Structure formats: C-alpha cells, structure tokens
Amino acid sequence: MAVSASETIKASIDQVWACVIDIERAKDRIECIKDIEILEKPHSGVVGLKWRETREMFGKEAVETMWITEARENEYYITEANNCGCLYHSTISLKDLGDCVELSMSFKATAQSFSAKLMSPLMFLMGGMIKKAFKKDLQDIKKSLEGQD
C-alpha cells in the first residue's frame, strides 16, 4: 500500500526544512501528536535520529518508534518503522517553487510476516484514512510556518 499527499507553503525552503526536521517539537505544530520521546540522536545531521511518537490515530492513541534512514538537506528525509509484521517507509520531501515550497509526505507499507500479508487487503482500505491524516499534518505544518491560527 502506498499513499501520498502534499501542501504548498508560503515560506522559504530553509524554513520548511528546519521545521520538518525539528522532530522534538513536532507535537507543538501537529495537533494529533501527543508526545515525542527522542531515543537516539546522531552526532551530526538527522540520519540516525530515532524517536517514539505518540499520536491520535483513528480515534485511538498509537505509539510508534521511528528512525531517519536517509536524508538530503532541503530535499527529503526517509523514516522507517516496524510494527505488526509490516515495514513502514515514510518520505518527507520538499520542492522549492520560488516564493513557496511544496511539502509532500508519502507512505509505503510492506507486509513482512504471514499474518501481515493476510491483513494486507485491510491496509489497502485504510489508505484513504491515512491520506486524510497526512493532509491534516501538512495543514498543521503550513499553519505553523505561515503564522495562521
């Protein structure tokens, strides 16, 4: 299953990048994130940053441990997570449009275990709800950067 969403933000690419890599303060910008616990910090850059995120998903609290596996400053970063027999890849990417930035989020879930493979059709059905959650996260980031309340 793969899902993606994007939002155009009136800010510089440096401002958007600084915002999206500031994982520690994501809960101050993204409404559904309830807590962030940093587990590992790299000596430099963001690759290797590992955190536990508590967020409200589908009306329930969900906790996920994620880490950044790849990044290119002002362009993108990729996170991974493992849960319930699935490997999750999320990509946050930025595209400089001159006077604004297109911020995109994409998500891919790959079933690893037999039981997760059996549940794959249900994951496909959740794609629309995941996309809606991504759009809300992107809108929250946009509000934060554009100074909207």
PDB file of C-alpha atoms in Angstrom, residues 28 139-140 142-149:
ATOM      1  CA  ASP A  28       3.841  21.790  19.117  1.00  0.00           C
ATOM      2  CA  GLN A 139      -2.024  21.680   7.019  1.00  0.00           C
ATOM      3  CA  ASP A 140      -0.859  21.920  10.647  1.00  0.00           C
ATOM      4  CA  LYS A 142       1.549  25.061   6.980  1.00  0.00           C
ATOM      5  CA  LYS A 143      -0.367  26.941   9.706  1.00  0.00           C
ATOM      6  CA  SER A 144       2.704  26.873  11.935  1.00  0.00           C
ATOM      7  CA  LEU A 145       5.010  28.250   9.235  1.00  0.00           C
ATOM      8  CA  GLU A 146       2.607  30.816   7.822  1.00  0.00           C
ATOM      9  CA  GLY A 147       1.634  32.082  11.280  1.00  0.00           C
ATOM     10  CA  GLN A 148      -2.019  31.116  10.977  1.00  0.00           C
ATOM     11  CA  ASP A 149      -4.097  30.096  13.977  1.00  0.00           C
TER      12      ASP A 149
END
